[in-house]
Amino acid sequence: MRGKLIVISGPSGVGKSTVVKAVMAQCETLQFSVSATTRPMRPGEVDGKNYYFVSRDTFQRLIDKDQLLEYAQYVGNYYGTPVEPLDEALAAGRDVLLDIEVQGALRVKSRRPDAILIFMLAPSFRDIETRLNGRGDTAPELIRERLERARWEYTQAVNYDYLVVNDNVDKAVSEILAILKAEKCKARERLHLLKEDN
Ligand code: 5GP
């Protein structure tokens, strides 16, 4: 049985990384798709674990060689999903989780219609503003840019399969795990059970 491709998006400030981390910790069989990016590494990040940190030239080569399932520009940097490790995992029956922004997610859906798209919302838009301002490590101009982007991303949420509100991390995590479980119970996933019964 092929693995499931799960895509999670949500604007900067909804607390997506915390939820994604917790989902990964609670679901050992899930594989995280490590993206390539041209953005500089942040303190605490590890090359090859959080991202593959690459130069603009290397990123362009990945595009030219068609090695990315999708890519997008986000607040001045490029981000893309390497296609080979993803396909290897899916073929081996492992589920793969992509934490990517909206443009990329919609591109994935158009190329892989069976991908499961989950959009994460903050309890209210004002919460996003508060969280971004509260981080204290982001320049006001960058905060403005991220908020503008967040507003646009919210308009795209209707194109997703599921909406999860992050008003509580444990609840958001359990909803995501429930979505994954339900997807695996779909009849089309289990037709082999019917055949074996006959
Ligand atoms: P950050 O720089 O904060 O790690 O990520 C910025 C945004 O880029 C986040 O919304 C994240 O989900 C998104 N992102 C990370 N990797 C990819 C990718 O491979 N493709 C796309 N389209 N977006 C990505």
mmCIF file of C-alpha atoms and ligand atoms in Angstrom:
data_model
loop_
_atom_site.group_PDB
_atom_site.id
_atom_site.type_symbol
_atom_site.label_atom_id
_atom_site.label_comp_id
_atom_site.label_asym_id
_atom_site.label_seq_id
_atom_site.Cartn_x
_atom_site.Cartn_y
_atom_site.Cartn_z
ATOM 1 C CA MET A 1 0.000 0.000 0.000
ATOM 2 C CA ARG A 2 1.408 3.387 -1.026
ATOM 3 C CA GLY A 3 2.043 5.895 1.749
ATOM 4 C CA LYS A 4 -0.053 9.023 2.211
ATOM 5 C CA LEU A 5 1.138 12.477 1.262
ATOM 6 C CA ILE A 6 0.045 14.972 3.924
ATOM 7 C CA VAL A 7 0.555 18.679 3.395
ATOM 8 C CA ILE A 8 0.214 21.161 6.259
ATOM 9 C CA SER A 9 0.149 24.905 5.642
ATOM 10 C CA GLY A 10 -0.595 27.837 7.865
ATOM 11 C CA PRO A 11 0.601 31.396 8.011
ATOM 12 C CA SER A 12 3.603 32.434 10.026
ATOM 13 C CA GLY A 13 2.323 33.043 13.577
ATOM 14 C CA VAL A 14 -0.267 30.248 13.882
ATOM 15 C CA GLY A 15 2.156 28.016 15.769
ATOM 16 C CA LYS A 16 2.425 25.465 12.982
ATOM 17 C CA SER A 17 5.995 24.319 13.724
ATOM 18 C CA THR A 18 5.127 23.373 17.321
ATOM 19 C CA VAL A 19 2.150 21.329 16.148
ATOM 20 C CA VAL A 20 4.090 19.679 13.308
ATOM 21 C CA LYS A 21 6.895 18.748 15.702
ATOM 22 C CA ALA A 22 4.399 17.164 18.112
ATOM 23 C CA VAL A 23 2.662 15.265 15.296
ATOM 24 C CA MET A 24 6.025 13.883 14.142
ATOM 25 C CA ALA A 25 6.889 12.848 17.719
ATOM 26 C CA GLN A 26 3.584 11.014 18.158
ATOM 27 C CA CYS A 27 3.552 9.223 14.837
ATOM 28 C CA GLU A 28 6.761 7.259 14.420
ATOM 29 C CA THR A 29 5.880 5.963 10.978
ATOM 30 C CA LEU A 30 5.492 9.459 9.562
ATOM 31 C CA GLN A 31 8.431 10.840 7.599
ATOM 32 C CA PHE A 32 9.121 14.580 7.479
ATOM 33 C CA SER A 33 9.911 15.959 4.039
ATOM 34 C CA VAL A 34 13.075 18.039 4.371
ATOM 35 C CA SER A 35 12.852 21.004 2.002
ATOM 36 C CA ALA A 36 15.636 22.845 0.234
ATOM 37 C CA THR A 37 15.829 26.571 0.959
ATOM 38 C CA THR A 38 17.965 29.574 0.129
ATOM 39 C CA ARG A 39 17.191 31.267 3.444
ATOM 40 C CA PRO A 40 19.993 31.516 6.006
ATOM 41 C CA MET A 41 20.114 28.954 8.788
ATOM 42 C CA ARG A 42 18.623 30.094 12.126
ATOM 43 C CA PRO A 43 20.266 29.323 15.472
ATOM 44 C CA GLY A 44 19.509 25.751 16.498
ATOM 45 C CA GLU A 45 18.681 24.555 12.999
ATOM 46 C CA VAL A 46 20.539 21.613 11.503
ATOM 47 C CA ASP A 47 21.375 21.270 7.811
ATOM 48 C CA GLY A 48 19.723 18.136 6.432
ATOM 49 C CA LYS A 49 17.268 17.907 9.340
ATOM 50 C CA ASN A 50 15.264 21.157 9.320
ATOM 51 C CA TYR A 51 16.170 22.083 5.748
ATOM 52 C CA TYR A 52 18.844 21.571 3.145
ATOM 53 C CA PHE A 53 20.373 25.059 3.181
ATOM 54 C CA VAL A 54 21.561 25.760 -0.347
ATOM 55 C CA SER A 55 22.805 28.669 -2.445
ATOM 56 C CA ARG A 56 20.631 30.379 -5.040
ATOM 57 C CA ASP A 57 22.694 28.638 -7.776
ATOM 58 C CA THR A 58 22.207 25.193 -6.274
ATOM 59 C CA PHE A 59 18.480 25.866 -5.912
ATOM 60 C CA GLN A 60 18.288 26.881 -9.573
ATOM 61 C CA ARG A 61 20.048 23.625 -10.533
ATOM 62 C CA LEU A 62 17.439 21.637 -8.593
ATOM 63 C CA ILE A 63 14.712 23.437 -10.571
ATOM 64 C CA ASP A 64 16.490 22.925 -13.899
ATOM 65 C CA LYS A 65 16.965 19.200 -13.246
ATOM 66 C CA ASP A 66 13.290 18.858 -12.261
ATOM 67 C CA GLN A 67 14.254 17.582 -8.821
ATOM 68 C CA LEU A 68 11.588 19.572 -6.967
ATOM 69 C CA LEU A 69 7.939 18.527 -6.746
ATOM 70 C CA GLU A 70 7.110 22.188 -6.165
ATOM 71 C CA TYR A 71 8.876 25.369 -5.149
ATOM 72 C CA ALA A 72 7.860 28.871 -4.154
ATOM 73 C CA GLN A 73 9.271 32.191 -3.096
ATOM 74 C CA TYR A 74 8.373 33.231 0.433
ATOM 75 C CA VAL A 75 9.363 36.572 1.938
ATOM 76 C CA GLY A 76 12.453 36.900 -0.251
ATOM 77 C CA ASN A 77 13.723 33.301 -0.188
ATOM 78 C CA TYR A 78 13.122 30.151 -2.181
ATOM 79 C CA TYR A 79 11.768 26.918 -0.715
ATOM 80 C CA GLY A 80 11.196 23.621 -2.518
ATOM 81 C CA THR A 81 10.284 19.967 -1.940
ATOM 82 C CA PRO A 82 12.832 17.410 -3.200
ATOM 83 C CA VAL A 83 10.820 14.860 -5.150
ATOM 84 C CA GLU A 84 13.085 11.797 -5.001
ATOM 85 C CA PRO A 85 13.137 11.073 -1.242
ATOM 86 C CA LEU A 86 9.403 11.760 -1.135
ATOM 87 C CA ASP A 87 8.588 9.261 -3.864
ATOM 88 C CA GLU A 88 10.916 6.653 -2.359
ATOM 89 C CA ALA A 89 9.128 6.901 0.995
ATOM 90 C CA LEU A 90 5.637 6.772 -0.528
ATOM 91 C CA ALA A 91 6.566 3.768 -2.666
ATOM 92 C CA ALA A 92 7.861 1.996 0.453
ATOM 93 C CA GLY A 93 4.461 2.587 2.114
ATOM 94 C CA ARG A 94 5.625 5.356 4.451
ATOM 95 C CA ASP A 95 3.436 8.426 5.003
ATOM 96 C CA VAL A 96 5.176 11.719 4.347
ATOM 97 C CA LEU A 97 4.392 15.097 5.907
ATOM 98 C CA LEU A 98 5.146 18.335 4.083
ATOM 99 C CA ASP A 99 5.179 21.630 5.998
ATOM 100 C CA ILE A 100 4.944 24.096 3.123
ATOM 101 C CA GLU A 101 3.284 27.398 2.253
ATOM 102 C CA VAL A 102 0.084 27.787 0.254
ATOM 103 C CA GLN A 103 1.347 28.230 -3.316
ATOM 104 C CA GLY A 104 3.467 25.102 -2.985
ATOM 105 C CA ALA A 105 0.629 23.145 -1.373
ATOM 106 C CA LEU A 106 -1.746 23.951 -4.224
ATOM 107 C CA ARG A 107 0.928 22.969 -6.709
ATOM 108 C CA VAL A 108 1.336 19.630 -4.915
ATOM 109 C CA LYS A 109 -2.444 19.088 -5.093
ATOM 110 C CA SER A 110 -2.463 19.733 -8.836
ATOM 111 C CA ARG A 111 0.417 17.316 -9.426
ATOM 112 C CA ARG A 112 -0.658 14.733 -6.819
ATOM 113 C CA PRO A 113 -4.470 14.914 -6.495
ATOM 114 C CA ASP A 114 -4.472 12.277 -3.749
ATOM 115 C CA ALA A 115 -2.447 14.544 -1.423
ATOM 116 C CA ILE A 116 -4.274 15.466 1.796
ATOM 117 C CA LEU A 117 -4.206 19.211 2.393
ATOM 118 C CA ILE A 118 -4.577 20.572 5.924
ATOM 119 C CA PHE A 119 -4.695 24.300 6.650
ATOM 120 C CA MET A 120 -3.944 25.509 10.143
ATOM 121 C CA LEU A 121 -5.752 28.557 11.469
ATOM 122 C CA ALA A 122 -5.128 30.688 14.535
ATOM 123 C CA PRO A 123 -8.110 31.107 16.889
ATOM 124 C CA SER A 124 -8.437 34.611 15.406
ATOM 125 C CA PHE A 125 -6.461 36.702 12.965
ATOM 126 C CA ARG A 126 -5.541 39.080 15.798
ATOM 127 C CA ASP A 127 -3.709 36.157 17.456
ATOM 128 C CA ILE A 128 -1.370 35.957 14.475
ATOM 129 C CA GLU A 129 -0.529 39.632 14.861
ATOM 130 C CA THR A 130 0.063 39.214 18.587
ATOM 131 C CA ARG A 131 2.272 36.141 18.128
ATOM 132 C CA LEU A 132 4.375 37.747 15.393
ATOM 133 C CA ASN A 133 4.881 40.913 17.454
ATOM 134 C CA GLY A 134 5.615 38.868 20.565
ATOM 135 C CA ARG A 135 8.486 36.939 19.009
ATOM 136 C CA GLY A 136 10.724 39.960 19.406
ATOM 137 C CA ASP A 137 13.243 38.695 16.837
ATOM 138 C CA THR A 138 11.532 39.890 13.677
ATOM 139 C CA ALA A 139 11.909 43.372 12.167
ATOM 140 C CA PRO A 140 8.658 45.430 11.893
ATOM 141 C CA GLU A 141 8.901 45.477 8.098
ATOM 142 C CA LEU A 142 9.170 41.680 8.017
ATOM 143 C CA ILE A 143 6.205 41.377 10.389
ATOM 144 C CA ARG A 144 4.142 43.581 8.039
ATOM 145 C CA GLU A 145 5.165 41.423 5.088
ATOM 146 C CA ARG A 146 4.278 38.195 6.937
ATOM 147 C CA LEU A 147 0.885 39.585 7.993
ATOM 148 C CA GLU A 148 0.074 40.595 4.444
ATOM 149 C CA ARG A 149 1.045 37.139 3.294
ATOM 150 C CA ALA A 150 -1.049 35.573 6.089
ATOM 151 C CA ARG A 151 -4.128 37.530 4.929
ATOM 152 C CA TRP A 152 -3.670 36.206 1.397
ATOM 153 C CA GLU A 153 -3.049 32.654 2.660
ATOM 154 C CA TYR A 154 -6.346 32.755 4.599
ATOM 155 C CA THR A 155 -8.185 33.493 1.331
ATOM 156 C CA GLN A 156 -6.762 30.241 -0.081
ATOM 157 C CA ALA A 157 -7.818 28.017 2.826
ATOM 158 C CA VAL A 158 -11.062 27.043 1.039
ATOM 159 C CA ASN A 159 -8.965 25.025 -1.405
ATOM 160 C CA TYR A 160 -7.763 22.726 1.380
ATOM 161 C CA ASP A 161 -9.341 19.427 2.421
ATOM 162 C CA TYR A 162 -9.269 20.131 6.160
ATOM 163 C CA LEU A 163 -9.083 23.136 8.491
ATOM 164 C CA VAL A 164 -7.530 22.745 11.939
ATOM 165 C CA VAL A 165 -7.704 25.558 14.495
ATOM 166 C CA ASN A 166 -4.669 25.806 16.719
ATOM 167 C CA ASP A 167 -6.370 27.063 19.871
ATOM 168 C CA ASN A 168 -4.703 24.249 21.796
ATOM 169 C CA VAL A 169 -1.639 22.287 20.640
ATOM 170 C CA ASP A 170 -2.802 18.878 21.920
ATOM 171 C CA LYS A 171 -6.194 19.311 20.271
ATOM 172 C CA ALA A 172 -4.659 20.383 16.955
ATOM 173 C CA VAL A 173 -2.274 17.412 17.052
ATOM 174 C CA SER A 174 -5.038 14.927 17.796
ATOM 175 C CA GLU A 175 -7.183 16.350 14.989
ATOM 176 C CA ILE A 176 -4.338 15.926 12.508
ATOM 177 C CA LEU A 177 -3.718 12.339 13.664
ATOM 178 C CA ALA A 178 -7.470 11.682 13.379
ATOM 179 C CA ILE A 179 -7.485 13.010 9.800
ATOM 180 C CA LEU A 180 -4.663 10.664 8.899
ATOM 181 C CA LYS A 181 -6.424 7.733 10.518
ATOM 182 C CA ALA A 182 -9.735 8.512 8.772
ATOM 183 C CA GLU A 183 -8.001 8.819 5.401
ATOM 184 C CA LYS A 184 -6.596 5.328 5.871
ATOM 185 C CA CYS A 185 -10.099 3.976 6.622
ATOM 186 C CA LYS A 186 -11.529 5.221 3.333
ATOM 187 C CA ALA A 187 -13.205 2.480 1.314
ATOM 188 C CA ARG A 188 -10.920 2.967 -1.665
ATOM 189 C CA GLU A 189 -7.956 2.314 0.619
ATOM 190 C CA ARG A 190 -9.484 -0.925 1.838
ATOM 191 C CA LEU A 191 -10.920 -2.566 -1.243
ATOM 192 C CA HIS A 192 -8.364 -5.362 -0.845
ATOM 193 C CA LEU A 193 -10.161 -6.349 2.388
ATOM 194 C CA LEU A 194 -13.382 -6.922 0.452
ATOM 195 C CA LYS A 195 -11.598 -9.041 -2.141
ATOM 196 C CA GLU A 196 -9.968 -11.219 0.485
ATOM 197 C CA ASP A 197 -13.362 -11.845 2.086
ATOM 198 C CA ASN A 198 -14.878 -13.161 -1.149
HETATM 199 P P1 5GP B 1 10.516 29.321 7.571
HETATM 200 O O1 5GP B 1 11.490 30.211 6.866
HETATM 201 O O2 5GP B 1 9.801 30.057 8.684
HETATM 202 O O3 5GP B 1 11.136 28.029 8.013
HETATM 203 O O4 5GP B 1 9.388 28.918 6.513
HETATM 204 C C1 5GP B 1 8.699 29.883 5.824
HETATM 205 C C2 5GP B 1 7.546 29.241 5.079
HETATM 206 O O5 5GP B 1 8.038 28.411 4.030
HETATM 207 C C3 5GP B 1 6.657 28.351 5.953
HETATM 208 O O6 5GP B 1 5.301 28.642 5.671
HETATM 209 C C4 5GP B 1 7.000 26.953 5.484
HETATM 210 O O7 5GP B 1 5.898 26.078 5.645
HETATM 211 C C5 5GP B 1 7.306 27.203 4.025
HETATM 212 N N1 5GP B 1 8.103 26.137 3.404
HETATM 213 C C6 5GP B 1 9.027 25.353 3.966
HETATM 214 N N2 5GP B 1 9.513 24.469 3.071
HETATM 215 C C7 5GP B 1 8.838 24.676 1.913
HETATM 216 C C8 5GP B 1 8.860 24.053 0.625
HETATM 217 O O8 5GP B 1 9.589 23.117 0.346
HETATM 218 N N3 5GP B 1 8.027 24.555 -0.312
HETATM 219 C C9 5GP B 1 7.183 25.598 -0.064
HETATM 220 N N4 5GP B 1 6.376 25.982 -1.052
HETATM 221 N N5 5GP B 1 7.122 26.195 1.142
HETATM 222 C C10 5GP B 1 7.937 25.750 2.118
#
